[in-house]
PDB file of C-alpha atoms in Angstrom:
ATOM      1  CA  MET R   1     -11.770 -17.505   7.470  1.00  0.00           C
ATOM      2  CA  LEU R   2     -15.141 -17.486   4.370  1.00  0.00           C
ATOM      3  CA  GLY R   3     -18.158 -16.056   6.157  1.00  0.00           C
ATOM      4  CA  SER R   4     -16.617 -14.912   9.445  1.00  0.00           C
ATOM      5  CA  TRP R   5     -16.158 -12.080  11.066  1.00  0.00           C
ATOM      6  CA  TRP R   6     -12.432 -12.610  11.945  1.00  0.00           C
ATOM      7  CA  GLY R   7     -11.569 -13.456   8.424  1.00  0.00           C
ATOM      8  CA  LEU R   8     -13.920  -9.578   7.934  1.00  0.00           C
ATOM      9  CA  ALA R   9     -11.421  -8.344  10.340  1.00  0.00           C
ATOM     10  CA  THR R  10      -7.526 -10.160   8.513  1.00  0.00           C
ATOM     11  CA  VAL R  11      -8.129  -8.893   5.607  1.00  0.00           C
ATOM     12  CA  PRO R  12      -6.432  -4.765   6.471  1.00  0.00           C
ATOM     13  CA  ILE R  13      -3.620  -6.545   7.944  1.00  0.00           C
ATOM     14  CA  LEU R  14      -3.195  -9.361   4.917  1.00  0.00           C
ATOM     15  CA  ALA R  15      -3.566  -6.455   2.547  1.00  0.00           C
ATOM     16  CA  LEU R  16      -0.694  -4.172   4.315  1.00  0.00           C
ATOM     17  CA  LEU R  17       1.399  -7.006   4.519  1.00  0.00           C
ATOM     18  CA  PHE R  18       0.844  -7.232   1.324  1.00  0.00           C
ATOM     19  CA  GLY R  19       1.499  -3.752   0.685  1.00  0.00           C
ATOM     20  CA  ILE R  20       5.566  -3.987   2.714  1.00  0.00           C
ATOM     21  CA  ARG R  21       6.013  -7.428   0.927  1.00  0.00           C
ATOM     22  CA  ILE R  22       5.899  -5.177  -2.838  1.00  0.00           C
ATOM     23  CA  GLY R  23       8.142  -2.395  -1.037  1.00  0.00           C
ATOM     24  CA  ILE R  24      10.831  -5.187  -0.525  1.00  0.00           C
ATOM     25  CA  GLU R  25      10.551  -7.005  -3.810  1.00  0.00           C
ATOM     26  CA  GLU R  26      11.093  -3.941  -6.239  1.00  0.00           C
ATOM     27  CA  GLN R  27      14.131  -3.095  -3.776  1.00  0.00           C
ATOM     28  CA  THR R  28      15.657  -6.101  -4.103  1.00  0.00           C
ATOM     29  CA  LEU R  29      14.555  -6.325  -8.346  1.00  0.00           C
ATOM     30  CA  ARG R  30      16.327  -2.527  -8.434  1.00  0.00           C
ATOM     31  CA  ALA R  31      19.321  -4.061  -6.580  1.00  0.00           C
ATOM     32  CA  GLY R  32      19.755  -7.581  -8.371  1.00  0.00           C
ATOM     33  CA  LEU R  33      17.820  -7.220 -11.788  1.00  0.00           C
ATOM     34  CA  GLU R  34      19.861  -5.451 -14.946  1.00  0.00           C
ATOM     35  CA  GLY R  35      17.481  -3.385 -17.018  1.00  0.00           C
ATOM     36  CA  TYR R  36      14.523  -3.294 -14.109  1.00  0.00           C
ATOM     37  CA  ASP R  37      14.710   0.166 -13.451  1.00  0.00           C
ATOM     38  CA  ASP R  38      14.389   0.518 -17.424  1.00  0.00           C
ATOM     39  CA  TYR R  39      11.300  -1.754 -17.020  1.00  0.00           C
ATOM     40  CA  ALA R  40       9.621  -0.251 -14.209  1.00  0.00           C
ATOM     41  CA  ARG R  41       9.524   3.554 -15.879  1.00  0.00           C
ATOM     42  CA  ARG R  42       8.450   1.770 -18.993  1.00  0.00           C
ATOM     43  CA  VAL R  43       5.939  -0.274 -17.103  1.00  0.00           C
ATOM     44  CA  ARG R  44       3.820   2.682 -15.135  1.00  0.00           C
ATOM     45  CA  ARG R  45       0.938   0.486 -13.274  1.00  0.00           C
ATOM     46  CA  ARG R  46       2.392  -3.561 -12.270  1.00  0.00           C
ATOM     47  CA  LEU R  47      -0.382  -4.580  -9.286  1.00  0.00           C
ATOM     48  CA  ILE R  48      -3.789  -2.228 -10.437  1.00  0.00           C
ATOM     49  CA  PRO R  49      -4.049  -0.781 -13.250  1.00  0.00           C
ATOM     50  CA  PHE R  50      -4.865   2.326 -14.293  1.00  0.00           C
ATOM     51  CA  ILE R  51      -4.409   3.403 -10.465  1.00  0.00           C
ATOM     52  CA  TRP R  52      -0.835   1.924  -9.288  1.00  0.00           C
TER      53      TRP R  52
END
């Protein structure tokens, strides 16, 4: 994929799929892990520092 226009074209698709997976994982953690809600409130930035 490196050095290929096709590889570059897949980046937005992979980023979208990664974002969807993050949302699903957050829901699963909130539902199944006791104390995760408190942790998520204390730790605001989980993926990209100072942004999200």
